[in-house]
Coordinates of N, CA and C in Angstrom, one line a residue:
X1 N -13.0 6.3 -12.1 CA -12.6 6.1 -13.5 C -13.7 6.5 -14.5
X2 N -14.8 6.3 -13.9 CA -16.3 7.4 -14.9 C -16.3 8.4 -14.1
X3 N -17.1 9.6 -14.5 CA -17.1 10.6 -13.6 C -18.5 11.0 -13.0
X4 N -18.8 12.3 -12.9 CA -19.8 12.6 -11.7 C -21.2 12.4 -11.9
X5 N -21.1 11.8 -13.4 CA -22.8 11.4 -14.1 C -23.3 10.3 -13.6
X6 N -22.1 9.5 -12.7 CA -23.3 8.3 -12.2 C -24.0 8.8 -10.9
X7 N -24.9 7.7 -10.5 CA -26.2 7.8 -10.1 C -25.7 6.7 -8.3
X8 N -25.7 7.7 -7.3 CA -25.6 7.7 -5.8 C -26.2 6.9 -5.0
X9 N -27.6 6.0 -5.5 CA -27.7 5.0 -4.1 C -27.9 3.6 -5.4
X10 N -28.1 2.5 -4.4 CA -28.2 1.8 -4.7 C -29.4 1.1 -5.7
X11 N -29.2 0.4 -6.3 CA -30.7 -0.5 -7.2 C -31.4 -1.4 -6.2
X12 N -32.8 -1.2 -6.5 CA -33.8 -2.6 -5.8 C -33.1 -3.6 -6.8
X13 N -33.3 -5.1 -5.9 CA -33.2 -6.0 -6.6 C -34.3 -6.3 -7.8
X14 N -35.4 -5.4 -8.1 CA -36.3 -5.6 -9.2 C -35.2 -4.6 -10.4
X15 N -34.9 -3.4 -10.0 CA -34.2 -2.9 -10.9 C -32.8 -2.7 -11.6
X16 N -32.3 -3.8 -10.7 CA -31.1 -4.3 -11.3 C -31.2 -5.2 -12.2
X17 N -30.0 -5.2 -12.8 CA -29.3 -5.5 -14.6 C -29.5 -7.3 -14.1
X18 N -29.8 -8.5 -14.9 CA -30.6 -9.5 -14.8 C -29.2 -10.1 -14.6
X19 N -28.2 -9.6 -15.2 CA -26.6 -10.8 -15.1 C -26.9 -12.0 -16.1
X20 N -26.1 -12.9 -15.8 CA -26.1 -14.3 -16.3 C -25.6 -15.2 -16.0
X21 N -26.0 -16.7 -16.1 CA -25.6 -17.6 -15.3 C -24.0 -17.8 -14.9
X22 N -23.2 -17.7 -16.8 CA -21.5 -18.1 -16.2 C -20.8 -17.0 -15.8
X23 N -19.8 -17.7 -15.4 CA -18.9 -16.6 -15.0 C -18.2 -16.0 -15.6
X24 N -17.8 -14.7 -15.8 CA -17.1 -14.1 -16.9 C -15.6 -14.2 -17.0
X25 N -14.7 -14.8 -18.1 CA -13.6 -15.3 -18.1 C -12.7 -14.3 -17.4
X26 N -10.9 -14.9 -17.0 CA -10.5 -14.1 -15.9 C -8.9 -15.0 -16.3
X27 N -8.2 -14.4 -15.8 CA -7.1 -14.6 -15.5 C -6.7 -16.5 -14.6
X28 N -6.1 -16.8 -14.9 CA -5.9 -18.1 -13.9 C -4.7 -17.9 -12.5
X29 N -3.5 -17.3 -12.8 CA -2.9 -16.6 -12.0 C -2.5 -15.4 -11.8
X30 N -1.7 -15.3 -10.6 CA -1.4 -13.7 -10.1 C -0.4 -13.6 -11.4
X31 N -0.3 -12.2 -11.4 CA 0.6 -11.7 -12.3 C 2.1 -11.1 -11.6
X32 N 1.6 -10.9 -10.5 CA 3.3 -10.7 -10.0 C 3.8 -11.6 -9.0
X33 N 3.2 -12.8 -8.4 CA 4.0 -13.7 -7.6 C 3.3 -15.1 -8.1
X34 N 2.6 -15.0 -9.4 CA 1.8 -16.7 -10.1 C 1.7 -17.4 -9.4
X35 N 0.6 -16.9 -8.3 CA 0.0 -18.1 -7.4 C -1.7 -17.8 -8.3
X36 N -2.1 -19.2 -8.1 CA -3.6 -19.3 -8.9 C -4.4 -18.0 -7.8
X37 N -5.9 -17.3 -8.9 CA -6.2 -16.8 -8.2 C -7.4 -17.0 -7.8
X38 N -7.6 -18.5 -7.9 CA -9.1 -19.0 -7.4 C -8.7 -20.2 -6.0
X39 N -9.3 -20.2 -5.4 CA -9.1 -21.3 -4.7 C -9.5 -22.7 -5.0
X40 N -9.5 -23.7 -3.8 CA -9.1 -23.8 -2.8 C -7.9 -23.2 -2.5
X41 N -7.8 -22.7 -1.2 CA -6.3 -22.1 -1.1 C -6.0 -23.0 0.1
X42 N -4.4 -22.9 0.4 CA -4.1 -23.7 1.1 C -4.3 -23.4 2.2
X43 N -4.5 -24.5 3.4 CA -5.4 -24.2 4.7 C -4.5 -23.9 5.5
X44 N -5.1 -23.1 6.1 CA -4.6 -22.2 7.5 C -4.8 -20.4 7.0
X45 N -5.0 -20.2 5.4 CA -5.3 -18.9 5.2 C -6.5 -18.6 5.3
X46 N -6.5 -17.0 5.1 CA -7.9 -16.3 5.6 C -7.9 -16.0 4.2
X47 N -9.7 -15.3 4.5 CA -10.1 -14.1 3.1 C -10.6 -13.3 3.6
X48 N -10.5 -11.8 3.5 CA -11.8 -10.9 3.4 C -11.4 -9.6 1.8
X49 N -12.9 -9.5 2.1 CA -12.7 -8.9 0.9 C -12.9 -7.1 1.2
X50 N -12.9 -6.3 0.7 CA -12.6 -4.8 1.0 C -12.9 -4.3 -0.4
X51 N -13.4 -3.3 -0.3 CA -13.4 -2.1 -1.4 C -13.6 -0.6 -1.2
X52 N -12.3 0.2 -1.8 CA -11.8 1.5 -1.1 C -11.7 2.4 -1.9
X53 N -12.6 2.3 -2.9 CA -12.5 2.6 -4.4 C -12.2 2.1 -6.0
X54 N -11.7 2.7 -6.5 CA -11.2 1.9 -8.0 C -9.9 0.7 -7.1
X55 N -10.3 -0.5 -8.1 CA -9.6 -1.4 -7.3 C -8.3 -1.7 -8.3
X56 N -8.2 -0.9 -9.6 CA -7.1 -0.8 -9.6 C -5.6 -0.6 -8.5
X57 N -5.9 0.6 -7.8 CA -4.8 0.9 -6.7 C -4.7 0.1 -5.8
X58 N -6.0 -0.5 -5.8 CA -6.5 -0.7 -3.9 C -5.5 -2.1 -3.8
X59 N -5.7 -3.0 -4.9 CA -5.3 -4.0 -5.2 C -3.7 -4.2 -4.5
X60 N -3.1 -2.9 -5.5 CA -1.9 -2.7 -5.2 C -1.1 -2.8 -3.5
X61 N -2.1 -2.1 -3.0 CA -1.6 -2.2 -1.7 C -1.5 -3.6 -0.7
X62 N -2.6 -4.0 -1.3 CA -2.9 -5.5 -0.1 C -1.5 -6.6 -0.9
X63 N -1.6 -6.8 -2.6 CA -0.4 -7.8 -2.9 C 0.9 -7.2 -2.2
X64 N 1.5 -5.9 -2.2 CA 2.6 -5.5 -1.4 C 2.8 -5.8 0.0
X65 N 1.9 -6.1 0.5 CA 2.2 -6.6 1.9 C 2.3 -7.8 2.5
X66 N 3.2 -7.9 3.3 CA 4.1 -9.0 3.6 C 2.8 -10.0 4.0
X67 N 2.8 -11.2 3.8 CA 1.9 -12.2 4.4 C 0.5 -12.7 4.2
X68 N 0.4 -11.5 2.6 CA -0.9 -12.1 2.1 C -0.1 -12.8 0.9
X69 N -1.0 -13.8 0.1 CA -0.7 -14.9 0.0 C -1.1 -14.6 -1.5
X70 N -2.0 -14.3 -2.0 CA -2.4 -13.7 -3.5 C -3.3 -12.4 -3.0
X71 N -3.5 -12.1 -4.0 CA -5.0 -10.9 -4.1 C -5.8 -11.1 -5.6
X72 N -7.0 -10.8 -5.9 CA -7.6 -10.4 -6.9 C -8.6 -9.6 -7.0
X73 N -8.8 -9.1 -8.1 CA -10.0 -8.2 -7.7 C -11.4 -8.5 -8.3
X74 N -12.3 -7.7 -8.3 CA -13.9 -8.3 -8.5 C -14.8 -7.4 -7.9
X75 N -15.8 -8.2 -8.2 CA -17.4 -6.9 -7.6 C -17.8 -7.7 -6.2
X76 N -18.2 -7.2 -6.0 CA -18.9 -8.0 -4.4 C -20.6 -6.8 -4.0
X77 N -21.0 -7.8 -3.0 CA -22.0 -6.8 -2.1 C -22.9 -6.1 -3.3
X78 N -23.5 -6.9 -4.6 CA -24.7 -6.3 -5.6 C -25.6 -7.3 -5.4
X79 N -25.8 -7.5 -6.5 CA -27.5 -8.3 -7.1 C -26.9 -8.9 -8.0
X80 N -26.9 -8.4 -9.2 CA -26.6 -8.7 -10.5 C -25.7 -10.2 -10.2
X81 N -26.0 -11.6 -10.9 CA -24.8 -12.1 -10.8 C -24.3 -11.8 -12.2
X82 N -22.6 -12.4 -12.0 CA -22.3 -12.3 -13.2 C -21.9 -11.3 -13.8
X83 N -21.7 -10.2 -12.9 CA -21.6 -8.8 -14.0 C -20.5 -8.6 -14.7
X84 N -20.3 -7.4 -15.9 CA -19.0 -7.5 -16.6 C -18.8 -5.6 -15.7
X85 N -17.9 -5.6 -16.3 CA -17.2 -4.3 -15.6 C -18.3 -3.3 -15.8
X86 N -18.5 -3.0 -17.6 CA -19.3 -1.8 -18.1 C -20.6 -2.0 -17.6
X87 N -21.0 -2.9 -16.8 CA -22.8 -3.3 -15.9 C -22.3 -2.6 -14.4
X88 N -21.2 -2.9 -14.0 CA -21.1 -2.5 -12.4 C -20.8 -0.7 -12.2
X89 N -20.2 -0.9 -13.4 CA -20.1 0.8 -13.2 C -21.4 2.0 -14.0
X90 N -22.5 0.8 -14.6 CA -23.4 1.6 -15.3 C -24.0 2.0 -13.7
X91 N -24.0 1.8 -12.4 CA -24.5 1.4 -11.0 C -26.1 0.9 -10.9
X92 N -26.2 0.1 -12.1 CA -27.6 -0.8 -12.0 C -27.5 -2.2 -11.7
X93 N -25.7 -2.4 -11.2 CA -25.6 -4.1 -10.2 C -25.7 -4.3 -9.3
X94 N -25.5 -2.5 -8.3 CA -25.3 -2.9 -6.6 C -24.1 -3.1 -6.2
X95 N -23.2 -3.4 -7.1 CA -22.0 -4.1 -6.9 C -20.9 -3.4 -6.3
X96 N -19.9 -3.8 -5.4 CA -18.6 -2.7 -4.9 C -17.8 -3.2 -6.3
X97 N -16.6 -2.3 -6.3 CA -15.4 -2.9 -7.2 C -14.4 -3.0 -5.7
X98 N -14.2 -4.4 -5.7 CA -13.3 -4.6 -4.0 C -12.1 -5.7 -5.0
X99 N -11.2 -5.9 -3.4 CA -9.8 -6.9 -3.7 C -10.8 -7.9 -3.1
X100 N -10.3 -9.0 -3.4 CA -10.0 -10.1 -2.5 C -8.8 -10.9 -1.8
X101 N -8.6 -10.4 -0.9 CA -7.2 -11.1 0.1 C -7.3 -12.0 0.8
X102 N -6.3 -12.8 0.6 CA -6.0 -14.4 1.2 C -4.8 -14.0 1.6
X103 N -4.6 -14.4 3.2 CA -3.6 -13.7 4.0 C -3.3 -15.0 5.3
X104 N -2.4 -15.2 5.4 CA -1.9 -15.8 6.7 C -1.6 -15.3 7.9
X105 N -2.4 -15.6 9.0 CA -2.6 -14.7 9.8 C -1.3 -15.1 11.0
X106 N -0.6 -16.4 10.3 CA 0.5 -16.5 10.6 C 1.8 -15.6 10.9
X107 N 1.5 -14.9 9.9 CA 2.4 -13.5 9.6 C 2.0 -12.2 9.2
X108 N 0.7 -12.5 9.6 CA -0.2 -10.9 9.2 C -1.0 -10.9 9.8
X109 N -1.1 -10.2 10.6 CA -2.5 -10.2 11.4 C -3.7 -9.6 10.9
X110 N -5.0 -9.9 11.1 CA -6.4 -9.2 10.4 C -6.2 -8.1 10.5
X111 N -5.7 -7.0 11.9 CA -5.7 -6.1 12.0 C -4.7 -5.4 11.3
X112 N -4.0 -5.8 11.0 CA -2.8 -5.0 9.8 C -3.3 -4.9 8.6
X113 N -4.2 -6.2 8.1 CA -4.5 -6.1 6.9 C -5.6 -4.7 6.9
X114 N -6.5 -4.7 8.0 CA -7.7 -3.8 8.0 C -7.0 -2.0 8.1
X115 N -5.7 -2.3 9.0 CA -5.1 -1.3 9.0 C -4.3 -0.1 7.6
X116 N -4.2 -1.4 6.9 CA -4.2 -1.0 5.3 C -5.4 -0.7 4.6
X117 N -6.3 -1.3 4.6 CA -7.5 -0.9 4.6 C -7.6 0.6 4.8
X118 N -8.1 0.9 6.1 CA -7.9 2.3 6.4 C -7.1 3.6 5.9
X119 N -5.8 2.9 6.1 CA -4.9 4.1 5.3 C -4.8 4.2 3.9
X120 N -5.2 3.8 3.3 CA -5.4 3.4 1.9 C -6.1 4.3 1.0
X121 N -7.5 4.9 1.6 CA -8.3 5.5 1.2 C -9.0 6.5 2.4
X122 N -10.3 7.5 1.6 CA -11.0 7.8 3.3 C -12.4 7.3 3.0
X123 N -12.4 6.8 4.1 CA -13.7 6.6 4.5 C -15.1 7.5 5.0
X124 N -14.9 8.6 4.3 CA -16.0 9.2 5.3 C -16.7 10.1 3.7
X125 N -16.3 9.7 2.7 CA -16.8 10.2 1.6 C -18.3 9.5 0.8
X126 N -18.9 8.5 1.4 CA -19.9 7.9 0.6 C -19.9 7.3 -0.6
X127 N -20.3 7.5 -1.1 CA -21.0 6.6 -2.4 C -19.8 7.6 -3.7
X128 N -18.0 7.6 -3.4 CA -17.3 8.3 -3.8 C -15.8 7.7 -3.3
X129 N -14.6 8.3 -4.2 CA -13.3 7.9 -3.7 C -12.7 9.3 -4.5
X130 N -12.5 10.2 -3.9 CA -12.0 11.3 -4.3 C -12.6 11.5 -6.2
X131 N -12.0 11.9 -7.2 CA -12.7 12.1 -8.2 C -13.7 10.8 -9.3
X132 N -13.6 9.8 -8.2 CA -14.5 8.6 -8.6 C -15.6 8.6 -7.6
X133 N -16.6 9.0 -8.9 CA -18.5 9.2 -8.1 C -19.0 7.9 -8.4
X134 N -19.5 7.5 -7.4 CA -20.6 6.0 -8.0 C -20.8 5.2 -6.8
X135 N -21.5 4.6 -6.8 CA -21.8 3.5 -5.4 C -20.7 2.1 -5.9
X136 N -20.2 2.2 -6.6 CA -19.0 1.2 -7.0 C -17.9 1.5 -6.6
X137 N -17.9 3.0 -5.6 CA -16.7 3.4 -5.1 C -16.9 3.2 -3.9
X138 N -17.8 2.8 -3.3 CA -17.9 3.4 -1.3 C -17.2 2.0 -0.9
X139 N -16.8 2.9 0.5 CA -15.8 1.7 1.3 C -16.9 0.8 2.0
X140 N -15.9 0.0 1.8 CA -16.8 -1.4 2.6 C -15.7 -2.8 2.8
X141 N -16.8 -3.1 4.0 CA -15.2 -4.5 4.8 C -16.5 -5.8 4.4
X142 N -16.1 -7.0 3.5 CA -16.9 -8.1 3.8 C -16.2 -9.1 4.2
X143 N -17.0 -9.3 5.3 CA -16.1 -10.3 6.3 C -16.4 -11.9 6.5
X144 N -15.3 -12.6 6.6 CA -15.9 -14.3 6.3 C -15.8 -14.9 7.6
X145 N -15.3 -14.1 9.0 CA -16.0 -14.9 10.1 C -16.1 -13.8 10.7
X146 N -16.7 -14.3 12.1 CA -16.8 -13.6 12.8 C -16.3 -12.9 13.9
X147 N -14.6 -13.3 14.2 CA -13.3 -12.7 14.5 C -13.3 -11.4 13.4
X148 N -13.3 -11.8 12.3 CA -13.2 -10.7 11.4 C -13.9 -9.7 11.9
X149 N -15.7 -9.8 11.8 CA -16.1 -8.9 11.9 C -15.8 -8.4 13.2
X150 N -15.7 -8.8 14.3 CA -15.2 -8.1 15.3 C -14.3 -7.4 15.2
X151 N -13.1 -7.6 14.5 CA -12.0 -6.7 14.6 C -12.3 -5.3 13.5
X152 N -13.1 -5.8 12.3 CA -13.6 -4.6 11.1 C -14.4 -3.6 12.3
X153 N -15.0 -3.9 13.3 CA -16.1 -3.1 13.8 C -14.9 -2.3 14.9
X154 N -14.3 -3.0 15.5 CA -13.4 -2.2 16.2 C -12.7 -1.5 15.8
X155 N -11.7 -1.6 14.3 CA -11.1 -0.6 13.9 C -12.0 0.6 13.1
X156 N -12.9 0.3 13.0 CA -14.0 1.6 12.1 C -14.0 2.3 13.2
X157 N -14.3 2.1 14.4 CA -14.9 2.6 16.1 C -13.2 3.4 15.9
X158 N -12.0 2.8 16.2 CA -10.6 3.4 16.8 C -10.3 4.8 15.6
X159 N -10.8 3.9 14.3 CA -10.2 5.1 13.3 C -11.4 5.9 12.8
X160 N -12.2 6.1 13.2 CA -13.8 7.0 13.2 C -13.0 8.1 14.0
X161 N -12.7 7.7 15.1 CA -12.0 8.5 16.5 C -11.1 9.6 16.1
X162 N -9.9 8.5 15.5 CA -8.8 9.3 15.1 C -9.4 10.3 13.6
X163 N -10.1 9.9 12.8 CA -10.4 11.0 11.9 C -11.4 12.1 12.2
X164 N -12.0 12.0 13.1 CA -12.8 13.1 13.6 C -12.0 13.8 14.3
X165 N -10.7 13.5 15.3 CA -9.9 14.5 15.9 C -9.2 14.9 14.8
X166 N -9.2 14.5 13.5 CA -8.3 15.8 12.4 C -9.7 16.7 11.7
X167 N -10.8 16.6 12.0 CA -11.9 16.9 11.5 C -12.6 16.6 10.0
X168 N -12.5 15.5 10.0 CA -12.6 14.4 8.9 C -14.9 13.9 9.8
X169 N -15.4 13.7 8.6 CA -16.7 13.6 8.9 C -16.8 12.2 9.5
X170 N -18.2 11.7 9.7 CA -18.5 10.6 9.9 C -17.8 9.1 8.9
X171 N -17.7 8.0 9.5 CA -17.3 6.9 8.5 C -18.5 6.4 7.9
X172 N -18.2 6.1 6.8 CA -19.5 5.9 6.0 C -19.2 4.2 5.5
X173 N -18.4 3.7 5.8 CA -17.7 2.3 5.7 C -18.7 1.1 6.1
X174 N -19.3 0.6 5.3 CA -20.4 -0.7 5.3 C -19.7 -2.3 5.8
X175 N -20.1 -2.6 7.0 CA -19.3 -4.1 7.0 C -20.4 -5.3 7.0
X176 N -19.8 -6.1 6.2 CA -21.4 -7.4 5.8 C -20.8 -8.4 5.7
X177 N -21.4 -9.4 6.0 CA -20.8 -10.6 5.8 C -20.8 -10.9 4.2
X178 N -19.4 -11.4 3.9 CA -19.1 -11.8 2.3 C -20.1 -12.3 1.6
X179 N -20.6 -11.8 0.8 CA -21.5 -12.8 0.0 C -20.3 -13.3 -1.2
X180 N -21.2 -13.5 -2.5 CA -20.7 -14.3 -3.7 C -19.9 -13.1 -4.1
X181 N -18.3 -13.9 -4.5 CA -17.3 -13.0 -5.6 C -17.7 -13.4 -6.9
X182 N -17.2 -11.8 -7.3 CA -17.5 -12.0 -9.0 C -16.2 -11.6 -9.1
X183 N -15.1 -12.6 -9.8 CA -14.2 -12.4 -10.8 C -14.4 -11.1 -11.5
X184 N -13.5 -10.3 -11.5 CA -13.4 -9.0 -12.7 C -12.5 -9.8 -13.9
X185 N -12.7 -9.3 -15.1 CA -11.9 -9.8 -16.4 C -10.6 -9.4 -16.1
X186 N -9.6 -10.5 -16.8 CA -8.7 -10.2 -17.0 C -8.0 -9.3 -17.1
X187 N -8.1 -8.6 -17.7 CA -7.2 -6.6 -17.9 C -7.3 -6.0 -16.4
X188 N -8.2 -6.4 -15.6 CA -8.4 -5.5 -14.6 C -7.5 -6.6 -13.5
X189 N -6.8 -7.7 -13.5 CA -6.4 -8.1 -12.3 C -4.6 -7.9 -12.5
X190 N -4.6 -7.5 -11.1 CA -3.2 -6.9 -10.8 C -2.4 -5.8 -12.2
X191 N -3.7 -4.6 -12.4 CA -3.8 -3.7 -13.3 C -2.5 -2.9 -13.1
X192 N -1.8 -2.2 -12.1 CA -0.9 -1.7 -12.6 C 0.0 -2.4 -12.2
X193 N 0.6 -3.7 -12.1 CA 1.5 -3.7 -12.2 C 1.5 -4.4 -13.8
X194 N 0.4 -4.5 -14.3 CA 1.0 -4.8 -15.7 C 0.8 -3.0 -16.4
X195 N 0.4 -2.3 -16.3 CA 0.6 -1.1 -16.3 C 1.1 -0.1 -15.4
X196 N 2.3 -0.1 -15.1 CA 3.1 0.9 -14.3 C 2.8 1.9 -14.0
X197 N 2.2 3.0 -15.2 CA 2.1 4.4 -15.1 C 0.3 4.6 -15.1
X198 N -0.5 3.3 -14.7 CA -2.1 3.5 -15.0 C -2.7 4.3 -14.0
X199 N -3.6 4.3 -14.0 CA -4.6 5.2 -13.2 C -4.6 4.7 -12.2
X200 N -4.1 5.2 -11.1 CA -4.5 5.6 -9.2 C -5.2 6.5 -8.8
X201 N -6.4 6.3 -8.6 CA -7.1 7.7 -8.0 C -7.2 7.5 -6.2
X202 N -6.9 6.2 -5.8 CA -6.5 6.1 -4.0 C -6.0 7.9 -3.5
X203 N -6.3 8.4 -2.5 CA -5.9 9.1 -2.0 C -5.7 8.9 -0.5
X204 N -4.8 8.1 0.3 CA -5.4 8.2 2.2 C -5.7 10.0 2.5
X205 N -6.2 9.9 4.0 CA -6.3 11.2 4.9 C -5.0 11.6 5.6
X206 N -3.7 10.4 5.5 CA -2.8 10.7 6.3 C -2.7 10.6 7.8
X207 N -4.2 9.7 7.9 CA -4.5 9.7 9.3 C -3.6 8.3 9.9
X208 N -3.0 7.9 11.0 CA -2.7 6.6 11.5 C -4.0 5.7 11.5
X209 N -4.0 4.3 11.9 CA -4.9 3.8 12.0 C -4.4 3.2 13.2
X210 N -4.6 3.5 14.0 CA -4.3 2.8 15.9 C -4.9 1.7 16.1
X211 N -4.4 0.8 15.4 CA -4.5 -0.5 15.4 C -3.6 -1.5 14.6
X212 N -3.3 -2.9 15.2 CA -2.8 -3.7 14.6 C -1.2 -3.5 15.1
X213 N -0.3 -4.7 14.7 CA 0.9 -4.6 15.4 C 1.8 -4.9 13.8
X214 N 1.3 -5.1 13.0 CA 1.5 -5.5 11.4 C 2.2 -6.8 11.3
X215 N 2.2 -8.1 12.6 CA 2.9 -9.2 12.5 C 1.9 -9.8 13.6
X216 N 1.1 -10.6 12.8 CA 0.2 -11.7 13.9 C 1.3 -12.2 14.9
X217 N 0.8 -12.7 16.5 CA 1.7 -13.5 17.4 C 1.8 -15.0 17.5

């Protein structure tokens, strides 16, 4: 959504943007199925958080699928607390722009959700999401246990596989354990569907992702 002028690795935590203590105001509910978008959520759901580029699109994909429970979007994996949009994308927060999904693994299994993940975007582009340049684009899985991260590490491993046999480069896909979410403002949650015709710059590789059954057992 900025273009090729931003700046490719990361900030030290000395050179990152200071933030501020509160949190920057937000939305209280989803916009297309009005479940709140903070928790506590009700128990037996999961979370992880993902970012696959501009989280406008990305967003889109995870609320469309059967068995997650809300989504929202936000910065993750920076420094800066507190950031507002025009700090994360100046790239002096550190910050991803990711969803956060709350999913019942009741009816969704991690690996379907991760398998969306995958097909959603490519992973082998870096600190980039096709004509969006910035370390606020690169893919990355933050994970809140450690089932998760086992299955994030195994599907990077199956679809690393499958995109090198279409000749697709290395995965460049970061997996960390979740730290703190930052709420994005209001305008940016569940962005197109209050804007229909907004900006998608998501592009998949077309690749399968050989994993997942898309209905937990």
């Amino acid at each position: 959504m900025f273009g090729f002028r931003k700046k490719l690795s990361l900030p030290t935590p000395a050179e990152a943007l200071s933030g501020r203590m509160q949190a920057i105001p937000t939305a209280e509910r989803h916009f297309v199925n009005d479940r709140p978008l903070k928790g506590p959520f009700p128990e037996g759901l999961e979370t992880i958080v993902v970012g696959l580029g501009c989280f406008w699109g990305a967003e889109r994909k995870f609320w469309q699928l059967p068995g997650v429970f809300v989504t929202a979007v936000g910065y993750a994996a920076g420094v800066t607390p507190n950031p507002t949009y025009e700090e994360v994308c100046s790239g002096m927060t550190g910050h991803n722009e990711v969803v956060l999904v709350v999913y019942d693994p009741a009816q969704v299994s991690t690996e379907q959700v991760l398998a969306t993940f995958w097909e959603s975007h490519d992973p082998t582009q870096g600190m980039r999401q096709g004509n969006d340049v910035g370390t606020q684009y690169r893919s990355g899985i933050y994970v809140t246990s450690e089932a998760q991260r086992v299955a994030a590490e195994a599907s990077k491993a199956a679809y690393g596989k499958a995109l090198a046999a279409r000749g697709y480069g290395p995965v460049t896909t970061e997996i960390l354990s979740a730290g703190p979410f930052f709420y994005a403002e209001d305008y940016h949650q569940q962005y197109l569907a209050k804007n229909p015709h907004g900006y998608c710059g998501l592009g998949g590789t077309g690749v399968s992702c050989p994993i997942g059954t898309g209905v937990a057992a």
